XYZ file of N, CA and C in Angstrom:
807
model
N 116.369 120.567 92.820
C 115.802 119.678 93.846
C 114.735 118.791 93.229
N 115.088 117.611 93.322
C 113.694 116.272 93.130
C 112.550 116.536 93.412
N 111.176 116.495 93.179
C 110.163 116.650 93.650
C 109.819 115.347 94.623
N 108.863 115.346 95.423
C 108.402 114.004 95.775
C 108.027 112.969 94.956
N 107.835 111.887 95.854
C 107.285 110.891 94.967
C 105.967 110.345 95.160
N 104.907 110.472 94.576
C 103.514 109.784 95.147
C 102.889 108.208 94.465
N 102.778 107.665 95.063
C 102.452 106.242 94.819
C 101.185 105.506 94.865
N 100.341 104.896 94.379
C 99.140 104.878 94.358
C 98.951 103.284 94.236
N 98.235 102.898 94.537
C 97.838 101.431 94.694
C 96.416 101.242 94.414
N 95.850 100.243 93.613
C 95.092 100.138 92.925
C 94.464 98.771 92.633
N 93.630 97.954 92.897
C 93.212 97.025 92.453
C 91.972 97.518 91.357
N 92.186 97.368 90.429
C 91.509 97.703 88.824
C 90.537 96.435 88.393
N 90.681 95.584 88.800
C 90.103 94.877 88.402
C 89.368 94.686 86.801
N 90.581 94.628 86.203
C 90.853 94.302 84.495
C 91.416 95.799 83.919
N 92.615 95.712 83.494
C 93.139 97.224 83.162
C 92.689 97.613 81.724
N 91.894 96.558 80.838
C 91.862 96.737 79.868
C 90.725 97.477 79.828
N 89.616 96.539 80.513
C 88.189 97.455 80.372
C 88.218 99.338 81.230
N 89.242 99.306 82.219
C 89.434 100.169 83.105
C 90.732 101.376 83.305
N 91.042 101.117 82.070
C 92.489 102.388 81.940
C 92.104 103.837 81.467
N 90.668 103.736 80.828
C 89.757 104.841 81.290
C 89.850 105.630 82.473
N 89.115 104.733 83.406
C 89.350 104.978 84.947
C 90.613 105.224 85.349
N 91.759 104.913 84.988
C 93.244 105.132 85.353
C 94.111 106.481 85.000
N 93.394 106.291 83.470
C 93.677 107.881 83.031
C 93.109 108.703 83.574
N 91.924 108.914 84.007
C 90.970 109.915 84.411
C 91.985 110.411 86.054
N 91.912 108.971 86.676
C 92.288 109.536 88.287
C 93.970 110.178 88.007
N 94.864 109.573 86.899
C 95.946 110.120 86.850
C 95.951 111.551 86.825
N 95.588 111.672 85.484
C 95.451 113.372 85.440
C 94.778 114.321 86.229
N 93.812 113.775 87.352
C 92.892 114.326 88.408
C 94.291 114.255 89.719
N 94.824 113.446 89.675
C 95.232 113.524 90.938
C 97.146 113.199 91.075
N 98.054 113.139 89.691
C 99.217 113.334 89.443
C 99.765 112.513 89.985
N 100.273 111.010 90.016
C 100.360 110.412 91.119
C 101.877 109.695 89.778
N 103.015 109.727 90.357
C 104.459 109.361 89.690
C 104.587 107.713 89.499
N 103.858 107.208 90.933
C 103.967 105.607 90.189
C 102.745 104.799 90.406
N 102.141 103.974 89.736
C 100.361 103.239 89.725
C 101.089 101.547 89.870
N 100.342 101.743 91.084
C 100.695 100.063 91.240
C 98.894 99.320 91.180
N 99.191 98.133 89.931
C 97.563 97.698 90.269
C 97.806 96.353 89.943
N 96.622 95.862 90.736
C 96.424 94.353 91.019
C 95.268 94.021 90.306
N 95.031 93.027 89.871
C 94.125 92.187 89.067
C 93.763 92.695 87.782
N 94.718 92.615 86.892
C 94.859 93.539 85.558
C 94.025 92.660 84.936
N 94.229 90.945 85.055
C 93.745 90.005 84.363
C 93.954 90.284 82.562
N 95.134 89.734 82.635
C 95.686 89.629 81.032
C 97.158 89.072 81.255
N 97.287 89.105 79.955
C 98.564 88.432 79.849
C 99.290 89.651 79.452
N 100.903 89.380 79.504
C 101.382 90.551 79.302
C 101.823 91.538 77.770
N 101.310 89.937 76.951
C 101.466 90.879 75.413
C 99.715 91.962 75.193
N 98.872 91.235 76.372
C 97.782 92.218 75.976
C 97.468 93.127 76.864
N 98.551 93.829 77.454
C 98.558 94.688 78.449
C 98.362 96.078 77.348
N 97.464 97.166 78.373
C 97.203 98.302 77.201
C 98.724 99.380 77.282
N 99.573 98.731 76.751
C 101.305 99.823 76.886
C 100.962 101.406 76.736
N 100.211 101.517 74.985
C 100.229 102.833 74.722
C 99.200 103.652 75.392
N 97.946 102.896 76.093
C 96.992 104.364 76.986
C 98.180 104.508 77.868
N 99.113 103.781 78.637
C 99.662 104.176 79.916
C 100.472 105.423 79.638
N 101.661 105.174 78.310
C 101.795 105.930 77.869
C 101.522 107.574 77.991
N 101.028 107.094 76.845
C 99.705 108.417 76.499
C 99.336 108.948 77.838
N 99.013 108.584 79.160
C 99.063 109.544 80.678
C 100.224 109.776 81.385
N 101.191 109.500 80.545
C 102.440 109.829 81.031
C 103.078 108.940 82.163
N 102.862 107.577 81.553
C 103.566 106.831 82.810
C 103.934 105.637 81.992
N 105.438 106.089 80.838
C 105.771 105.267 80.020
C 106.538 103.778 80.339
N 107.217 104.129 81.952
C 107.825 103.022 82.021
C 107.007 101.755 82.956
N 107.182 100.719 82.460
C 105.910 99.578 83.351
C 106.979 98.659 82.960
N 106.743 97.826 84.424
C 106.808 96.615 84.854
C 105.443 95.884 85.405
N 105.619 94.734 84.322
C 104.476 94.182 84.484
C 104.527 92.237 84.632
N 103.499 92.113 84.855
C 103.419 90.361 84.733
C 101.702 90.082 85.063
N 101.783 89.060 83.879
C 100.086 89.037 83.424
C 100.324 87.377 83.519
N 99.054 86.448 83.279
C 99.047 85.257 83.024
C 97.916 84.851 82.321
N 97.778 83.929 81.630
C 96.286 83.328 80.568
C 95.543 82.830 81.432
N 94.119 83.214 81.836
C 93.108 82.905 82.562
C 93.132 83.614 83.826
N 91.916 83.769 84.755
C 91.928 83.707 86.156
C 92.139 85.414 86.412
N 92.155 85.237 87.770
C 91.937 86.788 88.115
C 93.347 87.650 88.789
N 94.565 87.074 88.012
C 95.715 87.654 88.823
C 95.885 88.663 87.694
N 97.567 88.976 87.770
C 98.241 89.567 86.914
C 98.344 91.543 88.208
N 99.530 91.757 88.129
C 99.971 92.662 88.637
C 101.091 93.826 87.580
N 100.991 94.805 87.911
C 101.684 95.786 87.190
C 101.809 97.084 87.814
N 103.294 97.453 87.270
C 104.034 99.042 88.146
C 104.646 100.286 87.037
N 103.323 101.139 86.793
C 104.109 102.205 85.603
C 104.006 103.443 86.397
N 104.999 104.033 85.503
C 105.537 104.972 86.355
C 106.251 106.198 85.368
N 106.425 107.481 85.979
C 106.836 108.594 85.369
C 108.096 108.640 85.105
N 108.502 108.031 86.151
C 110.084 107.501 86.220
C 110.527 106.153 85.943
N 112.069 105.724 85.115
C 112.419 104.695 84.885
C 112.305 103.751 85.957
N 112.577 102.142 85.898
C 111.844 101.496 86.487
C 113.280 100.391 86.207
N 113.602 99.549 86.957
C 114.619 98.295 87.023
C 113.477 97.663 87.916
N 113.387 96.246 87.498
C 112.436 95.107 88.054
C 113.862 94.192 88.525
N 113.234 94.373 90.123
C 113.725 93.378 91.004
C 113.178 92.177 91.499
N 113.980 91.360 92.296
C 113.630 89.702 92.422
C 112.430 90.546 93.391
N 111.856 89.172 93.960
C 110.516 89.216 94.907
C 111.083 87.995 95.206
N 110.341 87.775 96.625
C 110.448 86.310 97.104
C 109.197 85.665 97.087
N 109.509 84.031 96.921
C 108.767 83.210 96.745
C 107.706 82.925 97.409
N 106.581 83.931 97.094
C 105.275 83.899 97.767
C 104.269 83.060 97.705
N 104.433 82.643 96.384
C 102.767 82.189 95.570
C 102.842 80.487 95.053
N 102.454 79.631 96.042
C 102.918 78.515 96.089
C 102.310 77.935 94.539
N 101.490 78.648 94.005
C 100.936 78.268 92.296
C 101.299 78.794 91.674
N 102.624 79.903 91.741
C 102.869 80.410 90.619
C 102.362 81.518 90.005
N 101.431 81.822 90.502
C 100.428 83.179 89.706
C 101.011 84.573 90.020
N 100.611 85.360 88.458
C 101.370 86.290 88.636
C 100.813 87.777 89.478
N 101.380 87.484 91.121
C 100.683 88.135 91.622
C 102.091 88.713 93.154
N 103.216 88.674 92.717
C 104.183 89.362 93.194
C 105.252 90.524 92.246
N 105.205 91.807 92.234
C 106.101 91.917 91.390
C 106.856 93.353 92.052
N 108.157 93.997 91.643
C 108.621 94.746 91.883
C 109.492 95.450 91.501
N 109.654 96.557 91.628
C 110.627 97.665 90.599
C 111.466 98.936 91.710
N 113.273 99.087 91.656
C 113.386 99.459 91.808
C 113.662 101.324 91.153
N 113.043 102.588 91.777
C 112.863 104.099 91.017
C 114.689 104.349 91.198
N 115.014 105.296 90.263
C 116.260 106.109 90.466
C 116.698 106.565 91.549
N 116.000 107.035 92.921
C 116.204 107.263 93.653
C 116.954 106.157 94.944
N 116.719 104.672 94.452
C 116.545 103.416 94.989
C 115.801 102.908 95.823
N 114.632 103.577 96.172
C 113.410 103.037 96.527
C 112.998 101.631 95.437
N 112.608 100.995 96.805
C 111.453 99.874 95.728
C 110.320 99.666 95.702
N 110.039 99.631 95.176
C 108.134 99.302 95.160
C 108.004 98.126 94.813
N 107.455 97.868 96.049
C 106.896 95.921 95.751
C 105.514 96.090 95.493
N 104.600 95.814 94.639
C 103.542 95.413 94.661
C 103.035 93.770 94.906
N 101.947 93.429 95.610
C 101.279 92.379 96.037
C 99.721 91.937 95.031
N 99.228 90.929 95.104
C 97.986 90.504 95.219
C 97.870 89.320 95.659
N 97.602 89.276 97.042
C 97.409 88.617 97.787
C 96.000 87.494 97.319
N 96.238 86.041 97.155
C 94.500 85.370 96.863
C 93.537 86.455 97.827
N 92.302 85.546 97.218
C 90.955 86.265 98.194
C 91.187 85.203 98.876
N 91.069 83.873 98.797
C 90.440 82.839 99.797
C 89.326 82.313 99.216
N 88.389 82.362 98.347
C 87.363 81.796 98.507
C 86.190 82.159 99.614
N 85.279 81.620 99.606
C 84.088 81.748 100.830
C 84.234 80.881 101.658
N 84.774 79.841 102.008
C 85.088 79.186 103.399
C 86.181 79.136 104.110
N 85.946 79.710 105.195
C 87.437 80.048 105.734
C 87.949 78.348 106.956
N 88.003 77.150 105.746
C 88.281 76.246 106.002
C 89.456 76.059 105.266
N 90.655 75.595 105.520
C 91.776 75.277 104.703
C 91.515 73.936 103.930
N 90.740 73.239 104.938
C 90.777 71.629 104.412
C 89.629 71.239 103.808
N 88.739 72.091 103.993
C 87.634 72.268 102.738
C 87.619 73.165 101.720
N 88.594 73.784 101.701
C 88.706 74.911 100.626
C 90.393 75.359 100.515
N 90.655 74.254 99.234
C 92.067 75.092 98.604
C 91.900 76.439 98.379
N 91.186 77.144 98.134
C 91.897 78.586 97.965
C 91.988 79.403 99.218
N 91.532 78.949 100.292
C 92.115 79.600 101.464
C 93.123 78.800 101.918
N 93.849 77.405 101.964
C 94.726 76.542 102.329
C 95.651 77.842 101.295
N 95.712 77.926 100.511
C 96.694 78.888 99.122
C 96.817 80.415 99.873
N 95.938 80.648 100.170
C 95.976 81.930 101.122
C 96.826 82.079 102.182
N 96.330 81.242 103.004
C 97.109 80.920 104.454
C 98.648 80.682 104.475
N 99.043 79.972 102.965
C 100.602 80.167 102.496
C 101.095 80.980 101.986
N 100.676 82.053 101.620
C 100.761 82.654 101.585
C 101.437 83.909 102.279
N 100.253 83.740 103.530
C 100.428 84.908 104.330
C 101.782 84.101 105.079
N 101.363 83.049 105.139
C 103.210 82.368 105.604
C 103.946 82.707 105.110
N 104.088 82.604 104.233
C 105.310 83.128 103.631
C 105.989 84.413 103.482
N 104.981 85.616 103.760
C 104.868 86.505 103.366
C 106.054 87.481 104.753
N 106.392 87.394 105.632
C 106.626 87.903 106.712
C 107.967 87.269 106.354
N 108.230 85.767 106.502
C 109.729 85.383 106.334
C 110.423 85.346 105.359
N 109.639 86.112 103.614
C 110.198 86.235 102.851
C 111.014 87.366 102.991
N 110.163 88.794 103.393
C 110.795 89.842 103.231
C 111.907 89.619 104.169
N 111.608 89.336 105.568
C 112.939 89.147 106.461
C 114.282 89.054 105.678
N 114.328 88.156 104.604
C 115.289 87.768 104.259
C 115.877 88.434 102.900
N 115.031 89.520 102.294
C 115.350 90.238 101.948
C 117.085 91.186 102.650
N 117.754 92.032 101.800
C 118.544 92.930 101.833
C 118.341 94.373 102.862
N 118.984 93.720 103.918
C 118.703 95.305 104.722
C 119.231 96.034 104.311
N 118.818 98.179 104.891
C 119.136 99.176 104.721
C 118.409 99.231 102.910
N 117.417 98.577 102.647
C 117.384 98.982 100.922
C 115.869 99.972 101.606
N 115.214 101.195 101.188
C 114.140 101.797 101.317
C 113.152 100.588 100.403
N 111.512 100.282 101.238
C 111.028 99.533 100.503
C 110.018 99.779 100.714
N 109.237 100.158 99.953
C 108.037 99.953 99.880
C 106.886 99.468 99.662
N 105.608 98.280 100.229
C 105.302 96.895 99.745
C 103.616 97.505 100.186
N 102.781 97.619 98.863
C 101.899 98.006 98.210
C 101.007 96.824 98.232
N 99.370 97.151 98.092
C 98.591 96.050 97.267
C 97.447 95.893 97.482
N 96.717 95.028 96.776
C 95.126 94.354 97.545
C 95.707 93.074 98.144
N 96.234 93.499 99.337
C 96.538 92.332 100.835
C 95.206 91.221 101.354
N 93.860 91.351 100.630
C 92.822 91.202 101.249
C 92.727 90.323 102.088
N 93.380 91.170 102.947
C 92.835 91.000 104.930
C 92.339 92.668 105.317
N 91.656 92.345 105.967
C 91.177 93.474 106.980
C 91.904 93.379 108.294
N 93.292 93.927 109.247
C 93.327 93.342 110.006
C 92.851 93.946 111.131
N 92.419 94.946 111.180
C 91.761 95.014 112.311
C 90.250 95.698 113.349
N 90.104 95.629 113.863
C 88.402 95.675 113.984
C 87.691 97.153 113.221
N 87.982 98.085 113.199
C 87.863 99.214 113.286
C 88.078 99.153 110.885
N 88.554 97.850 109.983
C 88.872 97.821 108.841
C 88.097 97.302 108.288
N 86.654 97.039 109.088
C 85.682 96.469 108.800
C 84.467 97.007 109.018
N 82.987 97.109 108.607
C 81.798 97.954 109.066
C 81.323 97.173 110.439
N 81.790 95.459 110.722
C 81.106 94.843 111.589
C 82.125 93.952 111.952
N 82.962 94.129 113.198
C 83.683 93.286 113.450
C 83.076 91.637 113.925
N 81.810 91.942 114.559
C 81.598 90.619 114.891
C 80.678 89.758 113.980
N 80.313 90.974 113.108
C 79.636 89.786 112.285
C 80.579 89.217 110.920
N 81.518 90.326 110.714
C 82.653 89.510 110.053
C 83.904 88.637 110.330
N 83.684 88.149 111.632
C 84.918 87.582 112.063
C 84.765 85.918 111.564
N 84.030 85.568 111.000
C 83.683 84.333 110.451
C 83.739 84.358 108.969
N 83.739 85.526 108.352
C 83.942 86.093 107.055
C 85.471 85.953 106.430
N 86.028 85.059 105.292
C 86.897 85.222 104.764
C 87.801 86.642 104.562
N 88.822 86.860 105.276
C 89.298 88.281 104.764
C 89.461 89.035 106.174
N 88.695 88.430 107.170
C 88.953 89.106 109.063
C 88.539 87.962 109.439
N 88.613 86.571 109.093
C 88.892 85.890 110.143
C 90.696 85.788 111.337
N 90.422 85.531 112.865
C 91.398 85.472 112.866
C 93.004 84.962 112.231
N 92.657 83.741 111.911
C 93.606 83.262 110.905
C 94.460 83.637 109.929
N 93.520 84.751 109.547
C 94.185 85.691 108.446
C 94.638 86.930 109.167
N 93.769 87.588 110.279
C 94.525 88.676 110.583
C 95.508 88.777 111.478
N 95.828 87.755 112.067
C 96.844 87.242 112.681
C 98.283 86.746 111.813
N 97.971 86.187 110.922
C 99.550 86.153 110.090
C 99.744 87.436 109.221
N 98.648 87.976 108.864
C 98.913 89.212 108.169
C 99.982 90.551 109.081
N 99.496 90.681 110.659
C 99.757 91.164 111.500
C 101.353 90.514 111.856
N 101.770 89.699 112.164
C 102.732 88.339 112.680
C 103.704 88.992 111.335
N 103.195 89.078 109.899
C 104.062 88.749 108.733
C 104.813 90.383 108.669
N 104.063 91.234 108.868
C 104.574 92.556 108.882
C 105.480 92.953 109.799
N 104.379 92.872 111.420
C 106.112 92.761 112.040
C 107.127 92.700 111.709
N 107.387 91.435 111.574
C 108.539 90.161 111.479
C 109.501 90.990 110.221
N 108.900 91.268 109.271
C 109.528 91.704 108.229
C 109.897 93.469 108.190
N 109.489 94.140 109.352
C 109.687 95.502 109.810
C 108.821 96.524 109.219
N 107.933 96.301 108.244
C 107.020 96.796 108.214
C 106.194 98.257 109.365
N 105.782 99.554 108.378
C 104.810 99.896 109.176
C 104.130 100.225 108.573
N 102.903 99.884 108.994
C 101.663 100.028 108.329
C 101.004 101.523 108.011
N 100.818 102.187 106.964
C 100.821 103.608 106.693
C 99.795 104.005 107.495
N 98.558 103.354 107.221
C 97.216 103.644 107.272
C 97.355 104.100 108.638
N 97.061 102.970 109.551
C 96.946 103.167 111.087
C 97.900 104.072 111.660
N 99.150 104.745 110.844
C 100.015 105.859 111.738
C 98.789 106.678 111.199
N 98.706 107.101 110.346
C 97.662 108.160 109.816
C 96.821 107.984 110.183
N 95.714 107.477 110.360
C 94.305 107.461 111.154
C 94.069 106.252 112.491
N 93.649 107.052 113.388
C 93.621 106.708 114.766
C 92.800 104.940 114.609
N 93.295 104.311 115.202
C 92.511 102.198 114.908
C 91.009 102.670 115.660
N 91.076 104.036 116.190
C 88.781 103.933 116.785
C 88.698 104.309 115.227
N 88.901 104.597 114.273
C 88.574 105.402 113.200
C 88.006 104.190 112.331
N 86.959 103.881 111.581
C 86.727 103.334 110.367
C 87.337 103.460 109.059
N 88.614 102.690 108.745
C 88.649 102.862 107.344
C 88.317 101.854 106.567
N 87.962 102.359 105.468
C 87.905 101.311 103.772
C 88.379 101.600 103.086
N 88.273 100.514 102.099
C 89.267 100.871 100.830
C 88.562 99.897 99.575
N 87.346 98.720 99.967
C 87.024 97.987 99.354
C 85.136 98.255 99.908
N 84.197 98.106 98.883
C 82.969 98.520 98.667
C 82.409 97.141 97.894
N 81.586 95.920 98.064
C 81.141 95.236 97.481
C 80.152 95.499 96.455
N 79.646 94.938 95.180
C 79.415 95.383 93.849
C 77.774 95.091 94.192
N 77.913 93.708 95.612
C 76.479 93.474 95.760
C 75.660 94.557 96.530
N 76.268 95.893 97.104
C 74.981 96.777 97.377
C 74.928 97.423 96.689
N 73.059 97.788 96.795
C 72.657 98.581 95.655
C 73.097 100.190 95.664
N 73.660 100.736 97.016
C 73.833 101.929 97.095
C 74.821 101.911 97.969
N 76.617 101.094 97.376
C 77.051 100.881 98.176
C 77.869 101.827 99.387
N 77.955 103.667 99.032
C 78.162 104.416 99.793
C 77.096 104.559 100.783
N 75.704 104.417 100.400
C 74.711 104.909 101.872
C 75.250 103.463 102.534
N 75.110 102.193 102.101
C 75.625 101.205 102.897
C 76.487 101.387 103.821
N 77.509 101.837 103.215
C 78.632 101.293 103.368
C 79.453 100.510 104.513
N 79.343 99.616 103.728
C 79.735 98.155 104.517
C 81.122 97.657 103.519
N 82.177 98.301 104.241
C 83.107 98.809 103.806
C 84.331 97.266 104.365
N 85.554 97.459 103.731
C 86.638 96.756 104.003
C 88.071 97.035 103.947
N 89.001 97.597 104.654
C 90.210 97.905 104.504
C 90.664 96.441 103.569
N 91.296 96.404 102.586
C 92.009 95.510 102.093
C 92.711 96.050 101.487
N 92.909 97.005 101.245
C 94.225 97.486 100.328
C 95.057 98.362 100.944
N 96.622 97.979 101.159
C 97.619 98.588 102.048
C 98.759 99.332 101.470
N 99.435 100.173 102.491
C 100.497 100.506 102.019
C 101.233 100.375 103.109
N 102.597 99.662 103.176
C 103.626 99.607 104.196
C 104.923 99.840 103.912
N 105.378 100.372 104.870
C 107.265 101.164 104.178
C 108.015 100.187 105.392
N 109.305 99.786 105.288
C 110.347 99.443 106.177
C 110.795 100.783 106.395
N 111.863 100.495 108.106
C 112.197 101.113 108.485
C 113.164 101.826 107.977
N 113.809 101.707 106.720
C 114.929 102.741 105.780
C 114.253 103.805 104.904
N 112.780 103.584 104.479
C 111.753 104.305 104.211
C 111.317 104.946 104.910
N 110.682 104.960 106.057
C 109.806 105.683 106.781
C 110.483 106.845 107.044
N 111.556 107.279 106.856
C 112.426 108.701 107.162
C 112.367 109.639 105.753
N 111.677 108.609 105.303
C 110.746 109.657 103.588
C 109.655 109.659 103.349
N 108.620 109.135 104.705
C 107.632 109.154 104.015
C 106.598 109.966 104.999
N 105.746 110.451 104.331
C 105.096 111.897 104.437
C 103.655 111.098 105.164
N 103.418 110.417 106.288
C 102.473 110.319 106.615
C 100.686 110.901 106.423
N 101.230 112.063 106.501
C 100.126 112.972 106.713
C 99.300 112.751 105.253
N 100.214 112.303 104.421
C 99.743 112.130 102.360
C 99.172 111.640 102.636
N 98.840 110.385 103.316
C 98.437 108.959 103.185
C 96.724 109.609 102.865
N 96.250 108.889 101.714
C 95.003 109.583 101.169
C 94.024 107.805 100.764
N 93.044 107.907 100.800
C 91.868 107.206 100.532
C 90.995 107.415 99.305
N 91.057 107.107 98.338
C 90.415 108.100 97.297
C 88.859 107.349 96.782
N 87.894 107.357 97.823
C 86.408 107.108 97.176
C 85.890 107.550 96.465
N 86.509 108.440 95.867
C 85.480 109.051 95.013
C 85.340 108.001 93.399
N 86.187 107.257 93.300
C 86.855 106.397 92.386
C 85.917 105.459 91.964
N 85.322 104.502 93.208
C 84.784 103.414 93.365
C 83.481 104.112 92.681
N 83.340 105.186 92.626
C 81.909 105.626 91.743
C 81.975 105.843 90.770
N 81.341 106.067 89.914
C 81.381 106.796 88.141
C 81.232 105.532 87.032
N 82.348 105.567 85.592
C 82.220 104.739 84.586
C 82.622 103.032 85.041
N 81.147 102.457 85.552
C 82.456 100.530 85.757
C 83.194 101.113 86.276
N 83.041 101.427 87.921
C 84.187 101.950 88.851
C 84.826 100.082 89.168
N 85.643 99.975 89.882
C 86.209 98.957 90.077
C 85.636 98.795 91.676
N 85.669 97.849 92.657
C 85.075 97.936 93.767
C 85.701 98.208 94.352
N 87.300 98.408 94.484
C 88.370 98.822 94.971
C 88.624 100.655 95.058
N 88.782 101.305 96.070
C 89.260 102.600 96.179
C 90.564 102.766 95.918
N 91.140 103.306 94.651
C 93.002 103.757 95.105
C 93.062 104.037 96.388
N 94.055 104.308 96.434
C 95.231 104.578 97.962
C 96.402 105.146 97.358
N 96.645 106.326 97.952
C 98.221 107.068 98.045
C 98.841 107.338 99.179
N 100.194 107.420 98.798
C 100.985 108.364 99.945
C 102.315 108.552 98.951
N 102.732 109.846 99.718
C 103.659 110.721 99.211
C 104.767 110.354 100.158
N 105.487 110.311 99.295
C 107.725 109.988 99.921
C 108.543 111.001 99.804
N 109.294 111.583 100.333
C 110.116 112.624 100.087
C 111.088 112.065 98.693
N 111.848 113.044 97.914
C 112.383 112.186 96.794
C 113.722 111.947 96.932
């Protein structure tokens, strides 16, 4: 019999300075496939042999020269890289995906931030955002039904009140303005999506997953942000182990933690 499968999502924010941190939570917490966002490298200077060396030889990856993208999927198990749809109206490498032996897929995301003005027409990088999230709902639609899928990432939206420390004072805030949590919400639907988190913890509940670098003590703060998701379609969800669905803060602390908390959940195999 197969064991399960556990999946972890990760915004690292640079894998080079931080595969330290990757190794450490691997071997602490056994997790079969590491999906992470903002590796920032290109892909000949991706670190192959630490991943390796923690036992997660096979990776699919995509890096780019400059800037803060680049996404990557290693794993315990072999790995076939599948299409993605056309998300990223610049090109950046910040969609990627791999189907496991079992034929699950794992899509990983990195969604732009937006910038600080949540103006489209004063600020291209939220106009880039906002197409994003357009796109994002009628791509998968058109994806291959009946395939199990699973679509991972730093989504950074918060979408809903209870994914934030202050709904009203962040609703003017890039990342929970309506704008964003409304197509984020609209895009999942549409594409059959269910959102892990919220089956697992009740929407009165506070979750995070993102900790800003600007407080000085950002757990007594904590002025927290759901931005990092995990969502299965409906050919998945008849494998997936709700109750896994895990938050892992302890992360965001220790060596150059990253400001990002992993995220898991466990799939039947």
């Amino acid at each position: 019999m197969t064991r399960p499968i556990k999946i972890t999502t990760w915004n690292i924010n640079s894998v080079r300075l931080r595969a330290p941190n990757v190794e450490a939570f691997v071997a602490a917490e056994k997790p079969d496939v590491v999906c992470l966002q903002e590796t920032k490298c290109q892909d000949a200077e991706f670190p192959l042999k630490a991943f390796k060396d923690m036992g997660l030889p096979y990776l699919v990856i995509r890096g780019q020269r400059g800037g803060h993208a680049g996404v990557a999927i290693a794993s315990r198990l072999p790995l076939e890289q599948v299409d993605v749809p056309d998300l990223c109206r610049e090109n950046h490498a910040r969609v990627i995906a791999a189907r496991l032996p079992s034929g699950l897929e794992v899509h990983n995301i990195y969604l732009p931030a937006g910038g600080d003005t949540p103006d489209p027409d004063a600020n291209d990088k939220f106009a880039h955002k906002l197409d994003f999230l357009d796109r994002l709902g009628p791509g998968y639609k058109k994806l291959k039904k009946g395939v199990k899928r699973v679509l991972v990432g730093d989504l950074n939206v918060a979408p809903h009140e209870n994914d934030v420390w202050s709904h009203k004072q962040l609703l003017g805030i890039v990342s929970h303005t309506p704008q964003e949590t409304e197509r984020l919400e609209d895009s999942r639907k549409s594409a059959g999506f269910e959102d892990i988190a919220r089956l697992a913890v009740p929407e009165e509940q506070k979750l995070y997953t993102w900790w800003s670098y600007r407080a000085a003590d950002w757990a007594a703060s904590n002025r927290g942000r759901r931005l990092d998701h995990i969502w299965a379609n409906k050919a998945a969800m008849e494998d997936v182990k709700v109750s896994s669905y895990r938050i892992h803060p302890a992360w965001r602390s220790g060596w150059k933690p990253s400001d990002h908390a992993p995220v898991s959940l466990t799939l039947k195999a």
